[in-house]
Amino acid sequence: MSSKIISTKNNLQIVHEDNHIIVINKRVGDIVQGDKTGDKPLSDVVKEYLKEKYNKPGEVFLGVIHRLDRPTTGIVVFAKTSKALTRLNESFKNRDTKKTYWAVVKNNPPKTKDILVHFLKRNPKNNTSKAHVKEVPESKNASLEYTVFKKLDHYFGLEILLHTGRHHQIRAQLTAIGCPIKGDLKYGFDRSNPDGGIHLHARKLEIMHPVTKENLVFVAPTPNEVIWNALENKN
């Protein structure tokens, strides 16, 4: 296992910050919000950063709006004010946001570009979701659009536009077409990545600012790693 860097208040990868929001490029292994592991979540790290930067007394307000899976990297937005939290919750719920991901797979997808529609059923016992072609009990419809934008020697770079935001959606849907994400043992890839992460990155997020109403586009650099670098450099 290679040593991985966990985010701290001193090394946060800040993409954007203003009075109402802060946008972070999440590292592999960061959990966005506290869970049963008891590990310190990214939300607490950001609070520590804000407390120190602005010399704030008492508890710092920070609202969690959306999450990324622990082994995934990329853009996470937090609200610094209650007004921003309420409005961003609404815009994410109404899917007024545009989320673009990058994924690396070993198998060539059936088509260079396609829209995938499945019905995802979550299994809480092993924390996975299975993509079904037809509706099954307790399943939710899931849709995404992918484009193969880069062919490397042994891998393919996919750009993915999410239409819905289901549990492990990209991971489950790509596995359903025979293209598990590099490093994703949980969804059928044959070996893990040294850092325990997977090659799935929340690359770009487009939102309307909750207060100024300005249209904002955030782009998160990929991790400094050979395959990600190949995608970045040749893009």
PDB file of N, CA, C and O in Angstrom, residues 127-173:
ATOM      1  N   ASN A 127     -23.537  -2.718   1.227  1.00  0.00           N
ATOM      2  CA  ASN A 127     -23.399  -1.338   0.760  1.00  0.00           C
ATOM      3  C   ASN A 127     -23.048  -1.262  -0.732  1.00  0.00           C
ATOM      4  O   ASN A 127     -22.089  -0.624  -1.137  1.00  0.00           O
ATOM      5  N   THR A 128     -23.835  -1.956  -1.540  1.00  0.00           N
ATOM      6  CA  THR A 128     -23.672  -1.873  -2.995  1.00  0.00           C
ATOM      7  C   THR A 128     -25.025  -1.609  -3.633  1.00  0.00           C
ATOM      8  O   THR A 128     -26.070  -1.720  -2.980  1.00  0.00           O
ATOM      9  N   SER A 129     -24.984  -1.264  -4.908  1.00  0.00           N
ATOM     10  CA  SER A 129     -26.202  -1.148  -5.703  1.00  0.00           C
ATOM     11  C   SER A 129     -26.033  -1.993  -6.953  1.00  0.00           C
ATOM     12  O   SER A 129     -24.941  -2.056  -7.519  1.00  0.00           O
ATOM     13  N   LYS A 130     -27.117  -2.641  -7.365  1.00  0.00           N
ATOM     14  CA  LYS A 130     -27.066  -3.461  -8.581  1.00  0.00           C
ATOM     15  C   LYS A 130     -27.945  -2.828  -9.648  1.00  0.00           C
ATOM     16  O   LYS A 130     -29.068  -2.410  -9.368  1.00  0.00           O
ATOM     17  N   ALA A 131     -27.395  -2.736 -10.852  1.00  0.00           N
ATOM     18  CA  ALA A 131     -28.123  -2.130 -11.970  1.00  0.00           C
ATOM     19  C   ALA A 131     -28.893  -3.199 -12.732  1.00  0.00           C
ATOM     20  O   ALA A 131     -28.312  -4.156 -13.232  1.00  0.00           O
ATOM     21  N   HIS A 132     -30.206  -3.030 -12.798  1.00  0.00           N
ATOM     22  CA  HIS A 132     -31.074  -3.960 -13.525  1.00  0.00           C
ATOM     23  C   HIS A 132     -31.588  -3.283 -14.796  1.00  0.00           C
ATOM     24  O   HIS A 132     -31.841  -2.078 -14.809  1.00  0.00           O
ATOM     25  N   VAL A 133     -31.749  -4.095 -15.843  1.00  0.00           N
ATOM     26  CA  VAL A 133     -32.266  -3.551 -17.110  1.00  0.00           C
ATOM     27  C   VAL A 133     -33.742  -3.204 -16.979  1.00  0.00           C
ATOM     28  O   VAL A 133     -34.209  -2.206 -17.517  1.00  0.00           O
ATOM     29  N   LYS A 134     -34.473  -4.024 -16.240  1.00  0.00           N
ATOM     30  CA  LYS A 134     -35.902  -3.777 -16.033  1.00  0.00           C
ATOM     31  C   LYS A 134     -36.172  -3.434 -14.570  1.00  0.00           C
ATOM     32  O   LYS A 134     -35.382  -3.789 -13.689  1.00  0.00           O
ATOM     33  N   GLU A 135     -37.280  -2.794 -14.342  1.00  0.00           N
ATOM     34  CA  GLU A 135     -37.635  -2.383 -12.977  1.00  0.00           C
ATOM     35  C   GLU A 135     -37.849  -3.605 -12.093  1.00  0.00           C
ATOM     36  O   GLU A 135     -38.490  -4.577 -12.491  1.00  0.00           O
ATOM     37  N   VAL A 136     -37.274  -3.548 -10.900  1.00  0.00           N
ATOM     38  CA  VAL A 136     -37.476  -4.598  -9.902  1.00  0.00           C
ATOM     39  C   VAL A 136     -37.983  -3.921  -8.630  1.00  0.00           C
ATOM     40  O   VAL A 136     -37.852  -2.703  -8.478  1.00  0.00           O
ATOM     41  N   PRO A 137     -38.575  -4.678  -7.704  1.00  0.00           N
ATOM     42  CA  PRO A 137     -39.091  -4.058  -6.477  1.00  0.00           C
ATOM     43  C   PRO A 137     -38.026  -3.250  -5.746  1.00  0.00           C
ATOM     44  O   PRO A 137     -36.868  -3.668  -5.660  1.00  0.00           O
ATOM     45  N   GLU A 138     -38.428  -2.081  -5.272  1.00  0.00           N
ATOM     46  CA  GLU A 138     -37.570  -1.175  -4.490  1.00  0.00           C
ATOM     47  C   GLU A 138     -36.390  -0.620  -5.281  1.00  0.00           C
ATOM     48  O   GLU A 138     -35.394  -0.190  -4.706  1.00  0.00           O
ATOM     49  N   SER A 139     -36.499  -0.637  -6.604  1.00  0.00           N
ATOM     50  CA  SER A 139     -35.421  -0.059  -7.415  1.00  0.00           C
ATOM     51  C   SER A 139     -35.760   1.372  -7.816  1.00  0.00           C
ATOM     52  O   SER A 139     -36.913   1.781  -7.791  1.00  0.00           O
ATOM     53  N   LYS A 140     -34.716   2.135  -8.163  1.00  0.00           N
ATOM     54  CA  LYS A 140     -34.896   3.522  -8.606  1.00  0.00           C
ATOM     55  C   LYS A 140     -34.253   3.683  -9.971  1.00  0.00           C
ATOM     56  O   LYS A 140     -33.178   3.130 -10.224  1.00  0.00           O
ATOM     57  N   ASN A 141     -34.918   4.469 -10.828  1.00  0.00           N
ATOM     58  CA  ASN A 141     -34.349   4.652 -12.159  1.00  0.00           C
ATOM     59  C   ASN A 141     -33.063   5.474 -12.080  1.00  0.00           C
ATOM     60  O   ASN A 141     -32.920   6.377 -11.262  1.00  0.00           O
ATOM     61  N   ALA A 142     -32.102   5.102 -12.924  1.00  0.00           N
ATOM     62  CA  ALA A 142     -30.807   5.779 -12.948  1.00  0.00           C
ATOM     63  C   ALA A 142     -30.408   6.012 -14.400  1.00  0.00           C
ATOM     64  O   ALA A 142     -30.516   5.113 -15.233  1.00  0.00           O
ATOM     65  N   SER A 143     -29.933   7.214 -14.684  1.00  0.00           N
ATOM     66  CA  SER A 143     -29.567   7.555 -16.053  1.00  0.00           C
ATOM     67  C   SER A 143     -28.279   8.373 -16.069  1.00  0.00           C
ATOM     68  O   SER A 143     -28.085   9.266 -15.236  1.00  0.00           O
ATOM     69  N   LEU A 144     -27.427   8.046 -17.022  1.00  0.00           N
ATOM     70  CA  LEU A 144     -26.208   8.837 -17.228  1.00  0.00           C
ATOM     71  C   LEU A 144     -25.833   8.772 -18.706  1.00  0.00           C
ATOM     72  O   LEU A 144     -26.299   7.919 -19.453  1.00  0.00           O
ATOM     73  N   GLU A 145     -24.963   9.697 -19.092  1.00  0.00           N
ATOM     74  CA  GLU A 145     -24.463   9.743 -20.467  1.00  0.00           C
ATOM     75  C   GLU A 145     -22.947   9.657 -20.401  1.00  0.00           C
ATOM     76  O   GLU A 145     -22.322  10.361 -19.602  1.00  0.00           O
ATOM     77  N   TYR A 146     -22.351   8.782 -21.180  1.00  0.00           N
ATOM     78  CA  TYR A 146     -20.886   8.697 -21.163  1.00  0.00           C
ATOM     79  C   TYR A 146     -20.315   8.887 -22.564  1.00  0.00           C
ATOM     80  O   TYR A 146     -20.965   8.606 -23.564  1.00  0.00           O
ATOM     81  N   THR A 147     -19.093   9.373 -22.607  1.00  0.00           N
ATOM     82  CA  THR A 147     -18.330   9.508 -23.852  1.00  0.00           C
ATOM     83  C   THR A 147     -16.912   9.013 -23.580  1.00  0.00           C
ATOM     84  O   THR A 147     -16.297   9.395 -22.582  1.00  0.00           O
ATOM     85  N   VAL A 148     -16.403   8.163 -24.458  1.00  0.00           N
ATOM     86  CA  VAL A 148     -14.989   7.764 -24.360  1.00  0.00           C
ATOM     87  C   VAL A 148     -14.180   8.914 -24.955  1.00  0.00           C
ATOM     88  O   VAL A 148     -14.226   9.150 -26.153  1.00  0.00           O
ATOM     89  N   PHE A 149     -13.466   9.645 -24.110  1.00  0.00           N
ATOM     90  CA  PHE A 149     -12.764  10.829 -24.607  1.00  0.00           C
ATOM     91  C   PHE A 149     -11.261  10.611 -24.730  1.00  0.00           C
ATOM     92  O   PHE A 149     -10.547  11.426 -25.301  1.00  0.00           O
ATOM     93  N   LYS A 150     -10.757   9.481 -24.229  1.00  0.00           N
ATOM     94  CA  LYS A 150      -9.324   9.227 -24.316  1.00  0.00           C
ATOM     95  C   LYS A 150      -9.057   7.734 -24.327  1.00  0.00           C
ATOM     96  O   LYS A 150      -9.626   6.993 -23.527  1.00  0.00           O
ATOM     97  N   LYS A 151      -8.207   7.307 -25.262  1.00  0.00           N
ATOM     98  CA  LYS A 151      -7.778   5.908 -25.294  1.00  0.00           C
ATOM     99  C   LYS A 151      -6.303   5.873 -24.938  1.00  0.00           C
ATOM    100  O   LYS A 151      -5.472   6.460 -25.638  1.00  0.00           O
ATOM    101  N   LEU A 152      -5.983   5.204 -23.842  1.00  0.00           N
ATOM    102  CA  LEU A 152      -4.600   5.027 -23.417  1.00  0.00           C
ATOM    103  C   LEU A 152      -4.147   3.633 -23.839  1.00  0.00           C
ATOM    104  O   LEU A 152      -4.901   2.888 -24.461  1.00  0.00           O
ATOM    105  N   ASP A 153      -2.924   3.263 -23.493  1.00  0.00           N
ATOM    106  CA  ASP A 153      -2.411   1.951 -23.909  1.00  0.00           C
ATOM    107  C   ASP A 153      -3.249   0.799 -23.372  1.00  0.00           C
ATOM    108  O   ASP A 153      -3.545  -0.150 -24.081  1.00  0.00           O
ATOM    109  N   HIS A 154      -3.629   0.892 -22.098  1.00  0.00           N
ATOM    110  CA  HIS A 154      -4.354  -0.231 -21.480  1.00  0.00           C
ATOM    111  C   HIS A 154      -5.707   0.168 -20.903  1.00  0.00           C
ATOM    112  O   HIS A 154      -6.411  -0.678 -20.364  1.00  0.00           O
ATOM    113  N   TYR A 155      -6.048   1.445 -20.982  1.00  0.00           N
ATOM    114  CA  TYR A 155      -7.276   1.924 -20.337  1.00  0.00           C
ATOM    115  C   TYR A 155      -8.015   2.908 -21.229  1.00  0.00           C
ATOM    116  O   TYR A 155      -7.473   3.410 -22.210  1.00  0.00           O
ATOM    117  N   PHE A 156      -9.237   3.171 -20.836  1.00  0.00           N
ATOM    118  CA  PHE A 156     -10.077   4.133 -21.544  1.00  0.00           C
ATOM    119  C   PHE A 156     -10.560   5.194 -20.568  1.00  0.00           C
ATOM    120  O   PHE A 156     -10.967   4.868 -19.443  1.00  0.00           O
ATOM    121  N   GLY A 157     -10.496   6.443 -20.972  1.00  0.00           N
ATOM    122  CA  GLY A 157     -10.995   7.553 -20.159  1.00  0.00           C
ATOM    123  C   GLY A 157     -12.406   7.924 -20.580  1.00  0.00           C
ATOM    124  O   GLY A 157     -12.659   8.196 -21.751  1.00  0.00           O
ATOM    125  N   LEU A 158     -13.317   7.892 -19.630  1.00  0.00           N
ATOM    126  CA  LEU A 158     -14.717   8.210 -19.903  1.00  0.00           C
ATOM    127  C   LEU A 158     -15.096   9.528 -19.237  1.00  0.00           C
ATOM    128  O   LEU A 158     -14.714   9.778 -18.087  1.00  0.00           O
ATOM    129  N   GLU A 159     -15.838  10.351 -19.971  1.00  0.00           N
ATOM    130  CA  GLU A 159     -16.447  11.533 -19.359  1.00  0.00           C
ATOM    131  C   GLU A 159     -17.927  11.211 -19.184  1.00  0.00           C
ATOM    132  O   GLU A 159     -18.573  10.743 -20.126  1.00  0.00           O
ATOM    133  N   ILE A 160     -18.420  11.443 -17.991  1.00  0.00           N
ATOM    134  CA  ILE A 160     -19.784  11.026 -17.634  1.00  0.00           C
ATOM    135  C   ILE A 160     -20.595  12.215 -17.157  1.00  0.00           C
ATOM    136  O   ILE A 160     -20.156  12.968 -16.288  1.00  0.00           O
ATOM    137  N   LEU A 161     -21.770  12.363 -17.737  1.00  0.00           N
ATOM    138  CA  LEU A 161     -22.711  13.390 -17.293  1.00  0.00           C
ATOM    139  C   LEU A 161     -23.845  12.682 -16.561  1.00  0.00           C
ATOM    140  O   LEU A 161     -24.544  11.848 -17.139  1.00  0.00           O
ATOM    141  N   LEU A 162     -24.001  13.000 -15.279  1.00  0.00           N
ATOM    142  CA  LEU A 162     -25.037  12.342 -14.470  1.00  0.00           C
ATOM    143  C   LEU A 162     -26.392  12.994 -14.691  1.00  0.00           C
ATOM    144  O   LEU A 162     -26.513  14.210 -14.600  1.00  0.00           O
ATOM    145  N   HIS A 163     -27.400  12.184 -14.953  1.00  0.00           N
ATOM    146  CA  HIS A 163     -28.774  12.689 -15.045  1.00  0.00           C
ATOM    147  C   HIS A 163     -29.514  12.513 -13.721  1.00  0.00           C
ATOM    148  O   HIS A 163     -30.443  13.250 -13.414  1.00  0.00           O
ATOM    149  N   THR A 164     -29.116  11.486 -12.969  1.00  0.00           N
ATOM    150  CA  THR A 164     -29.723  11.222 -11.657  1.00  0.00           C
ATOM    151  C   THR A 164     -28.589  11.027 -10.660  1.00  0.00           C
ATOM    152  O   THR A 164     -27.435  10.837 -11.059  1.00  0.00           O
ATOM    153  N   GLY A 165     -28.901  11.058  -9.384  1.00  0.00           N
ATOM    154  CA  GLY A 165     -27.853  10.908  -8.368  1.00  0.00           C
ATOM    155  C   GLY A 165     -28.161   9.769  -7.414  1.00  0.00           C
ATOM    156  O   GLY A 165     -28.561   9.995  -6.286  1.00  0.00           O
ATOM    157  N   ARG A 166     -27.967   8.548  -7.891  1.00  0.00           N
ATOM    158  CA  ARG A 166     -28.265   7.369  -7.075  1.00  0.00           C
ATOM    159  C   ARG A 166     -27.015   6.847  -6.360  1.00  0.00           C
ATOM    160  O   ARG A 166     -25.893   7.142  -6.746  1.00  0.00           O
ATOM    161  N   HIS A 167     -27.264   6.005  -5.355  1.00  0.00           N
ATOM    162  CA  HIS A 167     -26.183   5.385  -4.584  1.00  0.00           C
ATOM    163  C   HIS A 167     -25.280   4.562  -5.500  1.00  0.00           C
ATOM    164  O   HIS A 167     -25.748   3.657  -6.191  1.00  0.00           O
ATOM    165  N   HIS A 168     -23.971   4.898  -5.530  1.00  0.00           N
ATOM    166  CA  HIS A 168     -22.978   4.176  -6.332  1.00  0.00           C
ATOM    167  C   HIS A 168     -23.400   4.057  -7.801  1.00  0.00           C
ATOM    168  O   HIS A 168     -23.056   3.079  -8.474  1.00  0.00           O
ATOM    169  N   GLN A 169     -24.105   5.044  -8.291  1.00  0.00           N
ATOM    170  CA  GLN A 169     -24.708   4.936  -9.621  1.00  0.00           C
ATOM    171  C   GLN A 169     -23.709   4.670 -10.747  1.00  0.00           C
ATOM    172  O   GLN A 169     -23.873   3.733 -11.533  1.00  0.00           O
ATOM    173  N   ILE A 170     -22.675   5.500 -10.840  1.00  0.00           N
ATOM    174  CA  ILE A 170     -21.716   5.345 -11.943  1.00  0.00           C
ATOM    175  C   ILE A 170     -21.021   3.997 -11.839  1.00  0.00           C
ATOM    176  O   ILE A 170     -20.860   3.277 -12.832  1.00  0.00           O
ATOM    177  N   ARG A 171     -20.628   3.635 -10.632  1.00  0.00           N
ATOM    178  CA  ARG A 171     -19.908   2.377 -10.412  1.00  0.00           C
ATOM    179  C   ARG A 171     -20.765   1.178 -10.839  1.00  0.00           C
ATOM    180  O   ARG A 171     -20.286   0.268 -11.535  1.00  0.00           O
ATOM    181  N   ALA A 172     -22.039   1.199 -10.441  1.00  0.00           N
ATOM    182  CA  ALA A 172     -22.942   0.077 -10.754  1.00  0.00           C
ATOM    183  C   ALA A 172     -23.294   0.040 -12.242  1.00  0.00           C
ATOM    184  O   ALA A 172     -23.323  -1.033 -12.857  1.00  0.00           O
ATOM    185  N   GLN A 173     -23.546   1.192 -12.833  1.00  0.00           N
ATOM    186  CA  GLN A 173     -23.957   1.211 -14.242  1.00  0.00           C
ATOM    187  C   GLN A 173     -22.815   0.838 -15.186  1.00  0.00           C
ATOM    188  O   GLN A 173     -23.027   0.152 -16.186  1.00  0.00           O
TER     189      GLN A 173
END
